[in-house]
Amino acid sequence: NSIVARWRRGDAIQMAKLLSSLFIVQATTTAFLPKFRRLTPLLFNQMSSSSQIAAILESPSAERNKGPIYDMVLGSKVFPTLMENNDNNNKIRVLELAAGCGVHSTYFASTALADGMSIEWHPSDPDLEARLSIDARVERDNLADSIRPANGWILGKAGGTACNDGHRDKGDAGANNSGVGGIEADYSQYHNYFDLVTCINMIHIAPWEATIGLMECAGKTLRKGGILLCYGPYKIGGTAVDSNLNFDRSLKSRDSRWGVRNLEDVIEVAKKEGLTFDSYIEMPANNLSVLFRKD
C-alpha cells in the first residue's frame, strides 16, 4: 500500500529506489514472489492512469462555452433537425474539426448519449498534443464506443487548431506537423458521410486558408441536408462590438494572419463548396453560432 501511495504522489524516483531495495533484499525469497505478482498490476494501472492524466490539456474557453453551445444550438435545434431526416438507423455521425483538447468532444457526445441519441463522433485536430489529449479524455470517460480516435487532418496549407485559443500561442499545425495532412485522400472514404460538421473557435485563430480548407472538407464530407456549425466571433458588415474589435487587434498582434472574420466572407467561401447559409444564433460573450446546410 505504501508503494502505491508513493506512486500516486508522483514520486517516481523514490519508487524506483524502493523497488530496487525490495528486489535486492527479497527477490530470492519465495515469500516475495506472490506479493510482487499482486503488486505488479497495481503499479501498471497507476502508470497508465498517470500517463493518461498527463496527456490531458485544459481549455477554459471550451469549459465556458460547452454548455451554451449544446443547450442553445446542438440539443435544441441541430440534433432534432437531423433526427427528422436520418437514414442511418437514427445514429448521428459528427465530424469535429479543430477539436482542440477534447472538452467539446466528450461533453457533446456524452450529453447526446444521455439524451437518448446514438452518436458516432470523429474528432480531428492537426495538433499532436491536442489529439493525445482528446484520446486521453475519451479513455478516461469510457466513451470509446461513441468517439473514434482523433485524426490529424490539416485544413488548408497552414492548418487550424482550437488549441491556439487555449494556454499556448501556437499549436504544431503546419508544414512540419507530424500528423496527417488534410488532403482530399485523407477523407475520401468519408464523402457524403457525416450528418454534422462542427468547427468551434478556429476561424479567427488560424490563417484564412484554414477556413477555405474547412469549407472544402465540410462540402465533401457532409451528406445532402447535413449541417455545418461554425462558432466564434464575427464581424457583420465590416464591424462588430468594441470587445470583438479589440480582440481582432489583439489576434493580429499575435499573428498577422489571424483575425475576427467578416461573416459575409465566410458565407461566400461556404457557398462555393455547396453550403448554403441557414441562420446564426447569438451566443454569450458576443459570439455567434453560424449554421450552414449542404445543398
PDB file of C-alpha atoms in Angstrom, residues 95-100 122-127 131 151-164 172-175 177 179-187 194 197-221 228-231 257-258 261 266 269 273 275:
ATOM      1  CA  LEU A  95     -17.016  15.321 -37.613  1.00  0.00           C
ATOM      2  CA  GLU A  96     -15.491  17.821 -35.175  1.00  0.00           C
ATOM      3  CA  LEU A  97     -12.791  19.848 -36.940  1.00  0.00           C
ATOM      4  CA  ALA A  98     -10.179  21.766 -34.916  1.00  0.00           C
ATOM      5  CA  ALA A  99     -11.349  19.821 -31.880  1.00  0.00           C
ATOM      6  CA  GLY A 100      -8.693  21.227 -29.540  1.00  0.00           C
ATOM      7  CA  HIS A 122     -14.969  11.815 -35.124  1.00  0.00           C
ATOM      8  CA  PRO A 123     -12.672  14.438 -33.513  1.00  0.00           C
ATOM      9  CA  SER A 124      -9.950  15.969 -35.675  1.00  0.00           C
ATOM     10  CA  ASP A 125      -7.074  18.338 -34.941  1.00  0.00           C
ATOM     11  CA  PRO A 126      -3.670  18.865 -36.615  1.00  0.00           C
ATOM     12  CA  ASP A 127      -2.008  19.464 -33.239  1.00  0.00           C
ATOM     13  CA  ARG A 131      -5.033  14.580 -30.293  1.00  0.00           C
ATOM     14  CA  ASN A 151      -7.307  12.156 -36.628  1.00  0.00           C
ATOM     15  CA  GLY A 152      -4.765  14.765 -37.752  1.00  0.00           C
ATOM     16  CA  TRP A 153      -6.334  16.371 -40.802  1.00  0.00           C
ATOM     17  CA  ILE A 154      -4.834  19.746 -41.655  1.00  0.00           C
ATOM     18  CA  LEU A 155      -7.279  22.302 -43.056  1.00  0.00           C
ATOM     19  CA  GLY A 156      -5.673  24.147 -45.929  1.00  0.00           C
ATOM     20  CA  LYS A 157      -1.927  24.627 -46.164  1.00  0.00           C
ATOM     21  CA  ALA A 158      -1.479  26.098 -42.684  1.00  0.00           C
ATOM     22  CA  GLY A 159      -3.877  24.031 -40.621  1.00  0.00           C
ATOM     23  CA  GLY A 160      -6.108  25.216 -37.828  1.00  0.00           C
ATOM     24  CA  THR A 161      -6.379  24.142 -34.218  1.00  0.00           C
ATOM     25  CA  ALA A 162      -8.589  25.316 -31.392  1.00  0.00           C
ATOM     26  CA  CYS A 163      -5.546  24.859 -29.138  1.00  0.00           C
ATOM     27  CA  ASN A 164      -4.490  28.336 -30.269  1.00  0.00           C
ATOM     28  CA  ASP A 172       2.173  22.372 -34.028  1.00  0.00           C
ATOM     29  CA  ALA A 173      -0.061  22.638 -37.082  1.00  0.00           C
ATOM     30  CA  GLY A 174       1.597  23.360 -40.391  1.00  0.00           C
ATOM     31  CA  ALA A 175       4.079  22.012 -42.889  1.00  0.00           C
ATOM     32  CA  ASN A 177       3.375  18.829 -38.320  1.00  0.00           C
ATOM     33  CA  GLY A 179       0.240  14.386 -38.001  1.00  0.00           C
ATOM     34  CA  VAL A 180      -1.683  13.676 -41.167  1.00  0.00           C
ATOM     35  CA  GLY A 181      -2.189  16.346 -43.827  1.00  0.00           C
ATOM     36  CA  GLY A 182      -5.784  17.199 -44.660  1.00  0.00           C
ATOM     37  CA  ILE A 183      -5.636  16.485 -48.361  1.00  0.00           C
ATOM     38  CA  GLU A 184      -8.688  15.035 -50.075  1.00  0.00           C
ATOM     39  CA  ALA A 185      -7.315  11.498 -49.956  1.00  0.00           C
ATOM     40  CA  ASP A 186      -7.454  11.543 -46.159  1.00  0.00           C
ATOM     41  CA  TYR A 187     -11.227  11.881 -46.067  1.00  0.00           C
ATOM     42  CA  PHE A 194     -21.451  12.961 -41.892  1.00  0.00           C
ATOM     43  CA  VAL A 197     -19.578  19.019 -39.037  1.00  0.00           C
ATOM     44  CA  THR A 198     -18.588  21.373 -36.215  1.00  0.00           C
ATOM     45  CA  CYS A 199     -15.781  23.911 -36.088  1.00  0.00           C
ATOM     46  CA  ILE A 200     -15.576  25.880 -32.854  1.00  0.00           C
ATOM     47  CA  ASN A 201     -13.210  28.791 -32.178  1.00  0.00           C
ATOM     48  CA  MET A 202     -10.899  28.123 -35.108  1.00  0.00           C
ATOM     49  CA  ILE A 203     -11.727  30.529 -37.944  1.00  0.00           C
ATOM     50  CA  HIS A 204     -10.395  33.620 -36.147  1.00  0.00           C
ATOM     51  CA  ILE A 205      -7.256  31.975 -34.775  1.00  0.00           C
ATOM     52  CA  ALA A 206      -5.956  30.385 -37.968  1.00  0.00           C
ATOM     53  CA  PRO A 207      -4.877  31.658 -41.391  1.00  0.00           C
ATOM     54  CA  TRP A 208      -7.658  32.289 -43.897  1.00  0.00           C
ATOM     55  CA  GLU A 209      -6.503  29.204 -45.832  1.00  0.00           C
ATOM     56  CA  ALA A 210      -7.752  27.099 -42.917  1.00  0.00           C
ATOM     57  CA  THR A 211     -11.282  28.468 -43.404  1.00  0.00           C
ATOM     58  CA  ILE A 212     -11.078  27.597 -47.091  1.00  0.00           C
ATOM     59  CA  GLY A 213      -9.924  24.099 -46.123  1.00  0.00           C
ATOM     60  CA  LEU A 214     -12.750  23.831 -43.588  1.00  0.00           C
ATOM     61  CA  MET A 215     -15.381  24.577 -46.221  1.00  0.00           C
ATOM     62  CA  GLU A 216     -13.788  22.202 -48.735  1.00  0.00           C
ATOM     63  CA  CYS A 217     -13.815  19.409 -46.159  1.00  0.00           C
ATOM     64  CA  ALA A 218     -17.365  20.090 -44.986  1.00  0.00           C
ATOM     65  CA  GLY A 219     -18.629  20.358 -48.563  1.00  0.00           C
ATOM     66  CA  LYS A 220     -17.254  16.921 -49.393  1.00  0.00           C
ATOM     67  CA  THR A 221     -17.924  15.031 -46.175  1.00  0.00           C
ATOM     68  CA  LEU A 228     -22.130  22.731 -40.622  1.00  0.00           C
ATOM     69  CA  LEU A 229     -21.837  24.632 -37.326  1.00  0.00           C
ATOM     70  CA  CYS A 230     -19.183  27.344 -37.015  1.00  0.00           C
ATOM     71  CA  TYR A 231     -18.881  29.051 -33.637  1.00  0.00           C
ATOM     72  CA  ARG A 257      -2.766  36.006 -40.482  1.00  0.00           C
ATOM     73  CA  TRP A 258      -5.350  35.763 -37.700  1.00  0.00           C
ATOM     74  CA  ARG A 261     -13.586  37.461 -39.932  1.00  0.00           C
ATOM     75  CA  VAL A 266     -17.184  33.133 -44.641  1.00  0.00           C
ATOM     76  CA  VAL A 269     -16.487  30.671 -49.256  1.00  0.00           C
ATOM     77  CA  GLU A 273     -18.495  24.395 -51.665  1.00  0.00           C
ATOM     78  CA  LEU A 275     -23.002  25.010 -48.365  1.00  0.00           C
TER      79      LEU A 275
END
